[in-house]
Each structure stands twice: as C-alpha cells, then as structure tokens.
JSON list of C-alpha atoms in Angstrom, two decimals:
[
{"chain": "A", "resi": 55, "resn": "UNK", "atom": "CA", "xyz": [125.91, 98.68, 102.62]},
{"chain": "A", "resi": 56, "resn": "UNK", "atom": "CA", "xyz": [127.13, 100.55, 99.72]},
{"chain": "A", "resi": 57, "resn": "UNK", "atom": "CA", "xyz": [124.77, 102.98, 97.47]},
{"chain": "A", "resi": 58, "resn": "UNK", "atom": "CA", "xyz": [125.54, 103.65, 94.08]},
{"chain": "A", "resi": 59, "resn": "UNK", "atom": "CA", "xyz": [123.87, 106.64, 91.73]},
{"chain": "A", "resi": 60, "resn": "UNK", "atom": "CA", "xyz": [123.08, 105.50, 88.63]},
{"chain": "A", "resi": 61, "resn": "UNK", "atom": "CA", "xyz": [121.29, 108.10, 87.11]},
{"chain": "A", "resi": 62, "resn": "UNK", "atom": "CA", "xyz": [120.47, 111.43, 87.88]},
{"chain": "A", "resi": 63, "resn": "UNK", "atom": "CA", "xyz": [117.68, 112.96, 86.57]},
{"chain": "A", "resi": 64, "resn": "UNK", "atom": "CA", "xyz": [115.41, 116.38, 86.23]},
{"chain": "A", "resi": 65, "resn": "UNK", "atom": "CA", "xyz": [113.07, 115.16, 89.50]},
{"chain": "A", "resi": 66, "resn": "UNK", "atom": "CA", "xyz": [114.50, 111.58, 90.56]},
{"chain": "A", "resi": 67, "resn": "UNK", "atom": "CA", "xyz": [117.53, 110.06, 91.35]},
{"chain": "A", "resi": 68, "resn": "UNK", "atom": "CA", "xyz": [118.23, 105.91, 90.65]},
{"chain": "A", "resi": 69, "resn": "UNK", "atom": "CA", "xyz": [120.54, 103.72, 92.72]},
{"chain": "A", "resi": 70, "resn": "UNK", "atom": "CA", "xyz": [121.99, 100.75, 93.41]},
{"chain": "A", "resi": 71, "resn": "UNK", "atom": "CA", "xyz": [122.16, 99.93, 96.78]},
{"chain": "A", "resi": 72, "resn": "UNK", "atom": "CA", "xyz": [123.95, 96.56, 97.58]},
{"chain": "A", "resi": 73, "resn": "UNK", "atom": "CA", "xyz": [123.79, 95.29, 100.91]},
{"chain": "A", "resi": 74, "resn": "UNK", "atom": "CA", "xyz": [123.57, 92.07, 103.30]},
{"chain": "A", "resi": 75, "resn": "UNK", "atom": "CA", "xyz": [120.70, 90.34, 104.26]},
{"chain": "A", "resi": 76, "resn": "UNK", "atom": "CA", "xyz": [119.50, 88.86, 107.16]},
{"chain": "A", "resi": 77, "resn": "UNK", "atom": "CA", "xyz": [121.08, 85.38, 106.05]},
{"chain": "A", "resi": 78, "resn": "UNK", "atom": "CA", "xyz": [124.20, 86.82, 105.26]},
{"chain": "A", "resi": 79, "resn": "UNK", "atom": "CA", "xyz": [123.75, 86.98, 102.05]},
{"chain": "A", "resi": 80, "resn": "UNK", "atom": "CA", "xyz": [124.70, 89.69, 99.55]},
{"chain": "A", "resi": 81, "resn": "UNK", "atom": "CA", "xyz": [120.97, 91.77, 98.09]},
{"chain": "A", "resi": 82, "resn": "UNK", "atom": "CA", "xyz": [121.01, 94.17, 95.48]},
{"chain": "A", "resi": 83, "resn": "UNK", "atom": "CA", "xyz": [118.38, 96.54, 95.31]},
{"chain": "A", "resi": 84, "resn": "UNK", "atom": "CA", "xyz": [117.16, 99.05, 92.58]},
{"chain": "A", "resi": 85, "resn": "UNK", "atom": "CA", "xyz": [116.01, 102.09, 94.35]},
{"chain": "A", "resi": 86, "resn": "UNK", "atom": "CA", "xyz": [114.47, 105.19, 93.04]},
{"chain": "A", "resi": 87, "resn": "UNK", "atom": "CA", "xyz": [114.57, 108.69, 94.96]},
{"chain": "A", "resi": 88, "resn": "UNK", "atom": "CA", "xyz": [112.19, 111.34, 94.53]},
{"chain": "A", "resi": 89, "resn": "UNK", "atom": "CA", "xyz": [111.91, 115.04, 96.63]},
{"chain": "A", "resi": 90, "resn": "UNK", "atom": "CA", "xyz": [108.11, 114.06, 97.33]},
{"chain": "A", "resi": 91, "resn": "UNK", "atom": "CA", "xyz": [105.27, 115.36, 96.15]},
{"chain": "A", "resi": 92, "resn": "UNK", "atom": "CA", "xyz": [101.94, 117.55, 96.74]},
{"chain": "A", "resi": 93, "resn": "UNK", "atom": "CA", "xyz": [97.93, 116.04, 95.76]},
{"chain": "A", "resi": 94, "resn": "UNK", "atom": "CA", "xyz": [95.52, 118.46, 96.30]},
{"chain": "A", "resi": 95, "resn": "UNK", "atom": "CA", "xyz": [91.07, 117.79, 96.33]},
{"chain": "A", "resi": 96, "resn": "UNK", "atom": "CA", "xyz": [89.68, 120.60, 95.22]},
{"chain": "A", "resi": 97, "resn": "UNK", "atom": "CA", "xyz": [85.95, 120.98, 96.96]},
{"chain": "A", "resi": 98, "resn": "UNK", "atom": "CA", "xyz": [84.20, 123.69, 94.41]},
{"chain": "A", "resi": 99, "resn": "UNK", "atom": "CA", "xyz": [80.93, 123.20, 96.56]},
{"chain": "A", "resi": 100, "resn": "UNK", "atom": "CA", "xyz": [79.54, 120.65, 99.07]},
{"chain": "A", "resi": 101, "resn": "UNK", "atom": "CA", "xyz": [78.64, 118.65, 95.64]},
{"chain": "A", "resi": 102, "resn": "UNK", "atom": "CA", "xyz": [81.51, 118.91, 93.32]},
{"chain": "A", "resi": 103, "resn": "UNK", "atom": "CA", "xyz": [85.16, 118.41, 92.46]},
{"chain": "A", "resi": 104, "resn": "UNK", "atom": "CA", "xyz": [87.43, 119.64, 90.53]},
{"chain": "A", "resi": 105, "resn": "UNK", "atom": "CA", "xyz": [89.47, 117.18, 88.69]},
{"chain": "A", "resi": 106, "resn": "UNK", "atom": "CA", "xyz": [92.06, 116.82, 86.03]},
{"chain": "A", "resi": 107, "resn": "UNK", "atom": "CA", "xyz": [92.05, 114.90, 82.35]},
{"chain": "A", "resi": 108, "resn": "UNK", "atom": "CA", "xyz": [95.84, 114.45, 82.52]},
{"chain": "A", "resi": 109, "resn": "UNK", "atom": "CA", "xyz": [98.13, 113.22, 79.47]},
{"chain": "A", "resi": 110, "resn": "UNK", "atom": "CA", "xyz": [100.58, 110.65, 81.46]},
{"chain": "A", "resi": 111, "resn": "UNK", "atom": "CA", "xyz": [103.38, 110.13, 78.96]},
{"chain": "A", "resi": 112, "resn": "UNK", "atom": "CA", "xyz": [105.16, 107.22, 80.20]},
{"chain": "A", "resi": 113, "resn": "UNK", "atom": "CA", "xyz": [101.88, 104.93, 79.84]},
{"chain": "A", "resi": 114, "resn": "UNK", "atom": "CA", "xyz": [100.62, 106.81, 76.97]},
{"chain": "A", "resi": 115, "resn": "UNK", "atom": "CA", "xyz": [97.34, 107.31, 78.57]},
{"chain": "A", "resi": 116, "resn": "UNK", "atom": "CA", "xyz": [95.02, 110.05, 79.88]},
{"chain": "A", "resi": 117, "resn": "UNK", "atom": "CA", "xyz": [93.80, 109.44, 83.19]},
{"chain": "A", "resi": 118, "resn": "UNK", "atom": "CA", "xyz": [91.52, 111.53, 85.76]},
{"chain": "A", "resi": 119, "resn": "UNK", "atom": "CA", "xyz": [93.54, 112.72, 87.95]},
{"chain": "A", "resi": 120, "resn": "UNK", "atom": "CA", "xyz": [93.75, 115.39, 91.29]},
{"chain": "A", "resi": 121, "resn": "UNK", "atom": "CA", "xyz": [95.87, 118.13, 90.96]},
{"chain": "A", "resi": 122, "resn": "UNK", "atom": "CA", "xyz": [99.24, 117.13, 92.28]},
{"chain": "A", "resi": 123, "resn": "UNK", "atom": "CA", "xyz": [103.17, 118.28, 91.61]},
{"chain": "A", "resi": 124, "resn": "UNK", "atom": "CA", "xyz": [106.49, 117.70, 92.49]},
{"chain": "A", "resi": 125, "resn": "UNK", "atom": "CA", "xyz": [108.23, 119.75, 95.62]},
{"chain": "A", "resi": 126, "resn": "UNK", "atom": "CA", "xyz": [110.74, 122.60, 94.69]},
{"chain": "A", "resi": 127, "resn": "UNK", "atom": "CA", "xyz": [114.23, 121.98, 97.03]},
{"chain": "A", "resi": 128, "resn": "UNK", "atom": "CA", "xyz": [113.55, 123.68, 100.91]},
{"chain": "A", "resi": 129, "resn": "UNK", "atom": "CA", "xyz": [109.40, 124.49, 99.87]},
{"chain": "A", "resi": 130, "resn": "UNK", "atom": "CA", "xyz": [107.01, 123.90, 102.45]},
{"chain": "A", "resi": 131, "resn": "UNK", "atom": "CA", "xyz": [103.99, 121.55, 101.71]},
{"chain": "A", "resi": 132, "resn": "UNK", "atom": "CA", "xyz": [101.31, 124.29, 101.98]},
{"chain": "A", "resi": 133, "resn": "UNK", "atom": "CA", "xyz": [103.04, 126.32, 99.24]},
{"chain": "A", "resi": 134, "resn": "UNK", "atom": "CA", "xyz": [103.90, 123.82, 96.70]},
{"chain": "A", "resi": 135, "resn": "UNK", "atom": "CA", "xyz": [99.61, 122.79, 97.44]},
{"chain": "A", "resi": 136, "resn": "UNK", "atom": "CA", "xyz": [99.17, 126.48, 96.51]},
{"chain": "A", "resi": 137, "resn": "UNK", "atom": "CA", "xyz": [101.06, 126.22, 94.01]},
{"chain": "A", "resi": 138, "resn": "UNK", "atom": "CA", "xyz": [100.13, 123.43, 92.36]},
{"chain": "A", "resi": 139, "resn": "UNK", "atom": "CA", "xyz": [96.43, 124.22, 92.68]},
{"chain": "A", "resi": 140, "resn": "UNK", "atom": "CA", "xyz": [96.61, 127.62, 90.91]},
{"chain": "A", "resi": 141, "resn": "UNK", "atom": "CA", "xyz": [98.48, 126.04, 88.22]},
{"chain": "A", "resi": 142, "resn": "UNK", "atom": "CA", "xyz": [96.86, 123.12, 87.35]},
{"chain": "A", "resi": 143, "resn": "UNK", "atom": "CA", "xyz": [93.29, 124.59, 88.10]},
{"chain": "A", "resi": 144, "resn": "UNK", "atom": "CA", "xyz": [93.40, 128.46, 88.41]},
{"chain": "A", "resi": 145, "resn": "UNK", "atom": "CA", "xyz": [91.81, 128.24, 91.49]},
{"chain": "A", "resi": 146, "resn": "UNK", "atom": "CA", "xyz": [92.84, 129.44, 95.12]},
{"chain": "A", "resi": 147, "resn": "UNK", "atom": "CA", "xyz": [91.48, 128.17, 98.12]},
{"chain": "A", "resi": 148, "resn": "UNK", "atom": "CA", "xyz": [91.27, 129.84, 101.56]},
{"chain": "A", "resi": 149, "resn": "UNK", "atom": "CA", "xyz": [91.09, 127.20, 103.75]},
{"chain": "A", "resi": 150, "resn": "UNK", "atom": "CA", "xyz": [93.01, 123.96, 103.52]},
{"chain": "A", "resi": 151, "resn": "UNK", "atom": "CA", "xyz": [93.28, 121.07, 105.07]},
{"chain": "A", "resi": 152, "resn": "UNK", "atom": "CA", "xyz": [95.87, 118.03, 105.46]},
{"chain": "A", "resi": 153, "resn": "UNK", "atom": "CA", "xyz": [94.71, 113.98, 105.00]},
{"chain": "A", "resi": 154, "resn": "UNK", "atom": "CA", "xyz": [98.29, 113.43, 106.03]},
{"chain": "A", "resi": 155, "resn": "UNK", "atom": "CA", "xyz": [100.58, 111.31, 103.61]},
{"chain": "A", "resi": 156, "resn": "UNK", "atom": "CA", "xyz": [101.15, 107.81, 101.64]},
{"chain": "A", "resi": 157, "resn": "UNK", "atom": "CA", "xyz": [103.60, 106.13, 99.48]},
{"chain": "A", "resi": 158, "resn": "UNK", "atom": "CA", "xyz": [103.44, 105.46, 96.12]},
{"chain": "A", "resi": 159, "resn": "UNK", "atom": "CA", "xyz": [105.40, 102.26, 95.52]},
{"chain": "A", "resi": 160, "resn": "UNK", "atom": "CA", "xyz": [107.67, 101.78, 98.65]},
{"chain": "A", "resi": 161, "resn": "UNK", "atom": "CA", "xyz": [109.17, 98.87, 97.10]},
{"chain": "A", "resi": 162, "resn": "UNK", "atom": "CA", "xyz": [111.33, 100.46, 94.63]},
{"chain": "A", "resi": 163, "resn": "UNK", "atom": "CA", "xyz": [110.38, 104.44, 95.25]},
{"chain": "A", "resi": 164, "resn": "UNK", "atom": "CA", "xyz": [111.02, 106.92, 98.49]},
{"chain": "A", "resi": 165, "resn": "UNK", "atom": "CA", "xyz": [108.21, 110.01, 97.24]},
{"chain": "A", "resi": 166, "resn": "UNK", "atom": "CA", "xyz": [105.95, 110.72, 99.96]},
{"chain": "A", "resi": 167, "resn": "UNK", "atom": "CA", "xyz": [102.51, 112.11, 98.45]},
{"chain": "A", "resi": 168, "resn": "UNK", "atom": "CA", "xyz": [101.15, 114.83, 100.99]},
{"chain": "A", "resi": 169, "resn": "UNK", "atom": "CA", "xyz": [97.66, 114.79, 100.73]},
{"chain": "A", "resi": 170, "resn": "UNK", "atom": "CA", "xyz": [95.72, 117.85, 101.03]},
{"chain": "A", "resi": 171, "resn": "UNK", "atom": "CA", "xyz": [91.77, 119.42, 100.81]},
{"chain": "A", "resi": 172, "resn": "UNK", "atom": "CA", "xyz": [91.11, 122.62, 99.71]},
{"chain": "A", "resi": 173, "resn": "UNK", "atom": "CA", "xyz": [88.03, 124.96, 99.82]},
{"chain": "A", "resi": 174, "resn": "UNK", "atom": "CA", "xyz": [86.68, 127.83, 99.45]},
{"chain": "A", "resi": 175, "resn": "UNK", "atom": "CA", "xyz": [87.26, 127.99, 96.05]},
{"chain": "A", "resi": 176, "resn": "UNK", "atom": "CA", "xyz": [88.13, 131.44, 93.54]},
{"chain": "A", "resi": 177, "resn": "UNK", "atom": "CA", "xyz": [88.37, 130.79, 89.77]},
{"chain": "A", "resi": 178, "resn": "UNK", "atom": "CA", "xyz": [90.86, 132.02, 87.71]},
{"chain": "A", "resi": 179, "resn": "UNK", "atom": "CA", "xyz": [93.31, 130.72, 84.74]},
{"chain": "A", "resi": 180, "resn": "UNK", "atom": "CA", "xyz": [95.21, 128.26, 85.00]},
{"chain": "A", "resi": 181, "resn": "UNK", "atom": "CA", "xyz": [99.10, 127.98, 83.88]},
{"chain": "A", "resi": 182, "resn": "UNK", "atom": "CA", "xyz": [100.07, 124.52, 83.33]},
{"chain": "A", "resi": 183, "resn": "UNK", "atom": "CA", "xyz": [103.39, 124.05, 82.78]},
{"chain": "A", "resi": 184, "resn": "UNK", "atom": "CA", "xyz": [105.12, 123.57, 79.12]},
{"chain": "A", "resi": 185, "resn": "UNK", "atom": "CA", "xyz": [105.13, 120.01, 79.00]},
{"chain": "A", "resi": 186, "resn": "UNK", "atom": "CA", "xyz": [101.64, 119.23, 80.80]},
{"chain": "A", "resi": 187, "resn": "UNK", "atom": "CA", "xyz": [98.32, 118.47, 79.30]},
{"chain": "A", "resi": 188, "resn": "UNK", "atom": "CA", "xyz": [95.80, 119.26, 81.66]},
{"chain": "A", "resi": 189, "resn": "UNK", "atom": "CA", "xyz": [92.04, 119.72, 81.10]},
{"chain": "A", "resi": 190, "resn": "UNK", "atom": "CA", "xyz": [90.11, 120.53, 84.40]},
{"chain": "A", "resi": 191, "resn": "UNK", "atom": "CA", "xyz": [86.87, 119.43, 84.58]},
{"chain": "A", "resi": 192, "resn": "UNK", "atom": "CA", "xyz": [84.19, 119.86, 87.64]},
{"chain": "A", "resi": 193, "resn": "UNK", "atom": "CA", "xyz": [82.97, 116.74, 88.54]},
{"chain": "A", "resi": 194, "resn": "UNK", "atom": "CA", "xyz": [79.77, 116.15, 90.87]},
{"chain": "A", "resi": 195, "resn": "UNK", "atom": "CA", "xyz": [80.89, 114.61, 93.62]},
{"chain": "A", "resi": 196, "resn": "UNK", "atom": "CA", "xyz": [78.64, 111.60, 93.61]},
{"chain": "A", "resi": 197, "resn": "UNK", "atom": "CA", "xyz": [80.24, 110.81, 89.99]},
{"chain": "A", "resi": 198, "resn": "UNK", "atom": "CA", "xyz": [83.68, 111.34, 91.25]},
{"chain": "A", "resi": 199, "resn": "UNK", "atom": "CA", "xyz": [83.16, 108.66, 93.99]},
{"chain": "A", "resi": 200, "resn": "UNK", "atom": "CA", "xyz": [81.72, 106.54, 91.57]},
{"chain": "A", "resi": 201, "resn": "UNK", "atom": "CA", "xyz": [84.34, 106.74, 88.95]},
{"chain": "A", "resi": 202, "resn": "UNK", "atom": "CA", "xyz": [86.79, 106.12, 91.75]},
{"chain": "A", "resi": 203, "resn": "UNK", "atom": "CA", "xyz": [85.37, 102.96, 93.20]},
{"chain": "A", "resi": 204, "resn": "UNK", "atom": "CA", "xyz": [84.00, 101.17, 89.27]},
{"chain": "A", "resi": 205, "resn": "UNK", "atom": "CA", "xyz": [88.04, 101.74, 87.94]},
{"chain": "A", "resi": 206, "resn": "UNK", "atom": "CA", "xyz": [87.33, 105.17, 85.70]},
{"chain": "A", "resi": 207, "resn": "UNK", "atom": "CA", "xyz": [90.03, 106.52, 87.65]},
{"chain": "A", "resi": 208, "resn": "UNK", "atom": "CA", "xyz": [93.11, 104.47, 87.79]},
{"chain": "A", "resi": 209, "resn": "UNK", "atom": "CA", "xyz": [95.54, 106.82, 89.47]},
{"chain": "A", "resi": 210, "resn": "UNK", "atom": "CA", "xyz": [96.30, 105.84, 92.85]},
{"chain": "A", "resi": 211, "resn": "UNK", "atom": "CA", "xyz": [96.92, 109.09, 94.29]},
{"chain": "A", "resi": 212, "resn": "UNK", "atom": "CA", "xyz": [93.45, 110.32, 93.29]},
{"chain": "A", "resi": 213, "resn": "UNK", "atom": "CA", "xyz": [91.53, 107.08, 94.58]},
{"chain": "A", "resi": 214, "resn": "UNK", "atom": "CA", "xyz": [93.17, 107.15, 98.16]},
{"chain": "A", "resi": 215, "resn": "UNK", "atom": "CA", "xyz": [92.28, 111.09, 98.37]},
{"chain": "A", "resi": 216, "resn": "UNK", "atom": "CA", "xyz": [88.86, 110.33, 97.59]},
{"chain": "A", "resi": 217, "resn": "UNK", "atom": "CA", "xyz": [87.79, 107.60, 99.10]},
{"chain": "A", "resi": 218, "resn": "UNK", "atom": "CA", "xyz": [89.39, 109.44, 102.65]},
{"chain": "A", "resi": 219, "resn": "UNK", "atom": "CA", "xyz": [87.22, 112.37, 101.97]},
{"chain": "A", "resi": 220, "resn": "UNK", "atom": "CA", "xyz": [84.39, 110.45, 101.12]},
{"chain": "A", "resi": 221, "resn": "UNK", "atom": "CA", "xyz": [85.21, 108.73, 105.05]},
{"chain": "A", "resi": 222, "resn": "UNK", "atom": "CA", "xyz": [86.18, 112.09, 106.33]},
{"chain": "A", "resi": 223, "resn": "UNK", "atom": "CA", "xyz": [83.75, 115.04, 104.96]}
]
C-alpha cells in the first residue's frame, strides 16, 4: 500500500492511497483526512432548541444546522463542545452529556463527529468566527423534530443528533 498527500489544506488533508485488492488487483482510492469534529444540542428548556441558520459556502446554501466545529490539534472533546457552543450560540451549559459518535461519509472521509447534549443553559454573545454566518434561532422542540423528519433540515449531523434525543430524552 502506498499513500500519497495530495493536498494539504487549513482543516483536511487529501490522498491517494493505492493499494491491492482482494483479487490481486491494483485499487486506487481518493481519501480525505480530517482532525474530527464536535456537534453540540443545545436544550434551552424541556421544550426548545437552540439551532443555527448557517451560510454553507461550498453548496451555496443556508441550512439549519446544530452548533458544531472542527477540533484544535491535542483538545479534548468536552472543550472544543465548550467551545464551540459559546461561540456559535453565546451560551454555556453546566451539564453535558455524550450521544457518542458517527461518520460523515466513510467512503471517501475519516472525521468522526462527537455528538454531544448540553443543558442548563446561560445566555450570552456569541463570537462566530470571521468567516462564519451564523444566526441562532430557538426552536420549539416539537418544530425542530418536525423540520428534521419532513427534510427542512438537510444537514446530516443535525438530523442524527435529533432524532437520538428525540429516542433518548
């Protein structure tokens, strides 16, 4: 097997990884690495949500979104969460709680999206980062489920995390 870098980027890395298959023949794979990632579900209350109208660039779309961000090199999940929460939201949570993880696309991508809940909820402002669009909006819970489950909210990420919590809570 022999891995080539292709490209390195700000957050991912691309290779080429060529190896042999179980025939004996020669695959070539495009594979894309990533340093994983944090989604967080805000709980404001026992009937509401916080959620995000995010700007997604590469599909030239705004979707609904959870908070969520990429991990920093050596930071532990619960701080990026924190992290991410306060500055996509404003809010801090006391108590958290982990839904364990998933894959995005494990067909051509490695990040491994750590799923969190948070509550116990304090306001505050939030500080998005230069080049995101964020606009957090609570969301009754009840709509939030719905708009997860009639295709209002497209991002996979935020569909998985709700529809656990919905089995979970």
């Amino acid at each position: 097997m022999t891995r080539h870098i292709v490209h390195r980027g700000r957050k991912i890395q691309v290779a080429i990884d060529v190896s042999t298959g179980p025939d004996g023949r020669e695959v070539r794979r495009d594979m894309i690495f990533h340093p994983g990632a944090v989604v967080i579900l805000p709980v404001v209350d026992a009937d509401h949500i916080c959620l995000l109208r995010n700007y997604r660039f590469v599909i030239g779309e705004t979707l609904w979104e959870l908070p969520a961000g990429t991990l920093e090199p050596n930071e532990e999940l619960q701080h990026a969460a924190r992290r991410e929460l306060l500055e996509e939201t404003g809010y801090t949570a006391a108590k958290w709680r982990s839904l364990g993880y998933l894959y995005a696309s494990p067909g051509v991508l490695d990040e491994k999206l750590h799923l969190f809940i948070a509550e116990e909820l304090t306001p505050g402002p939030a500080h998005p980062e230069a080049d995101e669009q964020l606009e957090p909006k609570v969301v009754p819970w009840s709509k939030a489920l719905a708009m997860a489950l009639d295709g209002t909210i497209k991002d996979a990420k935020t569909i998985t995390s709700i529809l656990l919590w919905d089995r979970l809570r």
